C-alpha positions in Angstrom: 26.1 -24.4 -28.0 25.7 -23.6 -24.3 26.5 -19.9 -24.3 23.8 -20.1 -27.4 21.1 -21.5 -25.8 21.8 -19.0 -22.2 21.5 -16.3 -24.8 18.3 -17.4 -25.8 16.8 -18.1 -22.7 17.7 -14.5 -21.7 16.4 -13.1 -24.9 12.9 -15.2 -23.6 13.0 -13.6 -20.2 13.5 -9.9 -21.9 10.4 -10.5 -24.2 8.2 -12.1 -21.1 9.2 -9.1 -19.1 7.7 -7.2 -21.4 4.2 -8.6 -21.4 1.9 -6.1 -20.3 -2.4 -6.3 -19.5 -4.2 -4.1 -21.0 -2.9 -0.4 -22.3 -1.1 2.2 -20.3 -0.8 6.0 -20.9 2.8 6.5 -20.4 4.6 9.8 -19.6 8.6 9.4 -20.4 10.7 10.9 -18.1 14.4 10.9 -18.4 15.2 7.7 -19.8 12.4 6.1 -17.9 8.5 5.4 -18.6 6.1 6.0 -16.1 2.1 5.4 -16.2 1.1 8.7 -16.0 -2.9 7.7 -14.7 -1.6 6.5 -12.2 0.3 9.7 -11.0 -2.7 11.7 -12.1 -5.3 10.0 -10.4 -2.9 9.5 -6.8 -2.2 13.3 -7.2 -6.3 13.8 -7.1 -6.1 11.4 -4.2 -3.5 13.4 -2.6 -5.3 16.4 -3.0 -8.4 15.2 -1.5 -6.3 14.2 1.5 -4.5 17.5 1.8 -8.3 19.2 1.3 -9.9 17.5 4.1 -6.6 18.1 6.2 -7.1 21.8 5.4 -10.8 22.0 5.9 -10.4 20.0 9.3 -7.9 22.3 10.5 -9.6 25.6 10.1 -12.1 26.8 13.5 -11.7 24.0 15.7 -13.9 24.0 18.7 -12.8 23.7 22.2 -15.9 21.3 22.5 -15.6 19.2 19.4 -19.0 18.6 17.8 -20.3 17.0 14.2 -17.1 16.7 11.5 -14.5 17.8 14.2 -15.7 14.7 16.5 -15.1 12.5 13.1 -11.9 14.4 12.0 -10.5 14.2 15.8 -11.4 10.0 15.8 -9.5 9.2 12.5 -5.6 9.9 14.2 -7.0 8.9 17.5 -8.0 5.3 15.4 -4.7 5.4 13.6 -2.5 6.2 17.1 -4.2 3.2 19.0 -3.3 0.7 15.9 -0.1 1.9 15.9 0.2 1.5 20.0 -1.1 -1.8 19.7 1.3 -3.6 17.0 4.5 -1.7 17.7 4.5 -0.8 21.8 3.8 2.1 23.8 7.4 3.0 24.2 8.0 3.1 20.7 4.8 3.7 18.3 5.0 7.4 18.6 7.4 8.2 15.9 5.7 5.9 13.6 2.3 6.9 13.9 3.1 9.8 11.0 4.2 6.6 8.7 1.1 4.7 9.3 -1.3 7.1 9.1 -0.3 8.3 5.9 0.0 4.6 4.6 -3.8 3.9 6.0 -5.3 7.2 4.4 -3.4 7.1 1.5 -4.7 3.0 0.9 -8.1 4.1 1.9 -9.1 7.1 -0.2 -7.3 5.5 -3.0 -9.4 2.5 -2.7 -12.6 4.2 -1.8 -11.7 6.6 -5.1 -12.3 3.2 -7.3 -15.9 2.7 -6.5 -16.8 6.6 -5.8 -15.2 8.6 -8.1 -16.1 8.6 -11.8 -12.9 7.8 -13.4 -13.9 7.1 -16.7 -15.6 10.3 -17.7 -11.5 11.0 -17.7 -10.5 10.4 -21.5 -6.6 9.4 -21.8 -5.2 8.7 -25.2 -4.1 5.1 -23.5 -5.4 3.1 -21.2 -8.3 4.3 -18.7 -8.3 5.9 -15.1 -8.7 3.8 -12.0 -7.6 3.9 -8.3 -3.9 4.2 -7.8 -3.6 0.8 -5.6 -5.4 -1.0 -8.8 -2.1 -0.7 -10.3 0.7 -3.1 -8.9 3.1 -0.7 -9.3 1.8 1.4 -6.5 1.4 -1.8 -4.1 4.5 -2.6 -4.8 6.0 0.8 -4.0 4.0 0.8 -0.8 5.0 -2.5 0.3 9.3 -1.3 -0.2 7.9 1.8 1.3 7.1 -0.6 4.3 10.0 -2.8 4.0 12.3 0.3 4.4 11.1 1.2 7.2 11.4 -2.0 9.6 14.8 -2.0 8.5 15.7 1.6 9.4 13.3 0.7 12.6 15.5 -2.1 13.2 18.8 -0.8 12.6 18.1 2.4 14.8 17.1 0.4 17.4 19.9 -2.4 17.4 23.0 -1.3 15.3 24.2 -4.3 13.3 23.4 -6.8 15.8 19.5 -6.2 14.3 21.0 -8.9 11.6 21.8 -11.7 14.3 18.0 -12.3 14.2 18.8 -14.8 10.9 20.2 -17.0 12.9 18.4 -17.1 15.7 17.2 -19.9 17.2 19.6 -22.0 14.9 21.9 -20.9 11.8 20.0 -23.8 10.1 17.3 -21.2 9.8 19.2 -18.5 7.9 17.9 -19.1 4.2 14.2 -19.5 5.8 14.7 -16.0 7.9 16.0 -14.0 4.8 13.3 -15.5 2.2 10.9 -14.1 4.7 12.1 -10.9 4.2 11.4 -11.4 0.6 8.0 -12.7 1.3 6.9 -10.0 3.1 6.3 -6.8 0.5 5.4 -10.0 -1.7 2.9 -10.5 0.3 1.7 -7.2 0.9 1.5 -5.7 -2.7 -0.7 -9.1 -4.5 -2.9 -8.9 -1.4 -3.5 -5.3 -1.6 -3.3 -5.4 -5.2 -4.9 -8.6 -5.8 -8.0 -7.4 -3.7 -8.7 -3.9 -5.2 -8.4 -5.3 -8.9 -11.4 -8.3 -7.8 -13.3 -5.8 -6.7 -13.5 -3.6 -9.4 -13.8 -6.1 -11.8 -16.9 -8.4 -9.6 -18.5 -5.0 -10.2 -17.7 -3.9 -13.2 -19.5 -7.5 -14.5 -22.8 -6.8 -13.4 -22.9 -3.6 -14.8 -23.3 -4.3 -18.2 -26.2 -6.2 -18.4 -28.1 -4.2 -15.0 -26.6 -1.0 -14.9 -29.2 0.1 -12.4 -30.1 -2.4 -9.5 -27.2 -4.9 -9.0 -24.0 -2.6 -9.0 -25.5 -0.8 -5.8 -24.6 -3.6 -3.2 -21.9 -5.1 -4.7 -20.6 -1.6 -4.4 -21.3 -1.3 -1.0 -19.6 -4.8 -0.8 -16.5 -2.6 -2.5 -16.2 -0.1 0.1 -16.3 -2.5 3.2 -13.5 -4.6 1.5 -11.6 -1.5 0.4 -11.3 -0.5 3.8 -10.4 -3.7 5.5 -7.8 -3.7 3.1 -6.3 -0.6 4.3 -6.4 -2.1 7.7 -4.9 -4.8 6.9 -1.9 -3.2 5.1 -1.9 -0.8 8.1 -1.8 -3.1 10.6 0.9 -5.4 8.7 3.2 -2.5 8.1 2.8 -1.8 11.9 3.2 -5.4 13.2 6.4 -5.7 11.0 8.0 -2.2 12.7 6.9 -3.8 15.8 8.8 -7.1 15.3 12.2 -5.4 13.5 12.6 -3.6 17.5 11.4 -5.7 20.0 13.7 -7.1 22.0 16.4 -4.1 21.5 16.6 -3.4 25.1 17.8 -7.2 25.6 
């Protein structure tokens, strides 16, 4: 009777695991599914990135003036957050790894209120910023996860794990839920936030297509962006925490 009912309970769990909102247009790969708008529309995002990249690159002035001052304050912006959460002995090799987490995050967001995604007809499903998918946020978030371990672990050896029981070995299962908490944290909040916005404008729409979409979508781009500051500066302040202290 036991083993019985632990089978159904995990026959439950496989069905509820299944539950999906709303329709995706899948691409199968291998033995796996993917949602393939979501690759599409962060490969559009990636190739805006890697355009402005190029275009910023070519002629630059001795005396920077108009888009090359712009261009020129965007890694200076992303170097001083990095300096400030992680240290000026140490924030240099992570400014690459924050940068492209900020930009990334920011144009994707920015792509959900500017960009006219659904003019582009899938057979499933419709278009919309990558990070209004929780898959992405979640990838992002182990993305960041990874890399205060690695920071850690480079910077202390195995003694980076004595931190879980510091002050007291009481605190052990507190310290190592925390490090569940963390990419928890990071993808809802990212993920959580993009999807609101989107849908508080996509409400109003309907019924005044013309006057009321304009500041909420103005609303949308501030809170976009303060959402890829916030992931940013997260990401950073967790690097920053994983190696202080490694010269004690």
């Amino acid at each position: 009777t036991h083993i019985a009912l632990s089978l159904i309970s995990f026959q439950d769990l496989y069905e509820v695991s299944g539950v999906e909102a709303g329709q995706h247009f899948y691409w199968q790969v291998g033995s796996l599914q993917v949602h393939g708008q979501v690759l599409i529309t962060s490969w559009v995002v990636i190739a805006i990135l890697l355009g402005s990249a190029t275009l910023a690159a070519r002629n630059p002035q001795t005396i920077p003036s108009g888009s090359q001052n712009f261009v020129e304050y965007v890694p200076e912006f992303i170097r001083d957050l990095t300096r400030t959460q992680i240290g000026e002995e140490e924030y240099r090799p992570w400014v690459p790894f924050i940068g492209t987490m900020f930009l990334f995050i920011f144009v994707s967001n920015w792509s959900g209120a500017l960009l006219p995604w659904k003019i582009l007809e899938l057979p499933n499903g419709e278009s919309a910023a990558p990070t209004n998918d929780i898959n992405t946020t979640v990838a992002l978030a182990l993305l960041t996860s990874v890399a205060y371990f690695y920071a850690g672990l480079q910077k202390k050896g195995l003694s980076y794990f004595g931190k879980y029981i510091r002050p007291t070995p009481v605190l052990l299962p507190i310290n190592i839920l925390e490090d569940f908490t963390k990419p928890l944290s990071l993808s809802f909040r990212l993920f959580g936030n993009i999807l609101a916005d989107e849908l508080v404008v996509a409400v109003p729409v309907s019924p005044v297509p013309l006057v009321v979409p304009i500041p909420m979508m103005f609303l949308g781009l501030f809170t976009s962006a303060i959402q890829a500051l916030i992931f940013a500066t997260l990401a950073a302040a967790y690097i920053g925490e994983s190696i202080e202290g490694h010269h004690q």
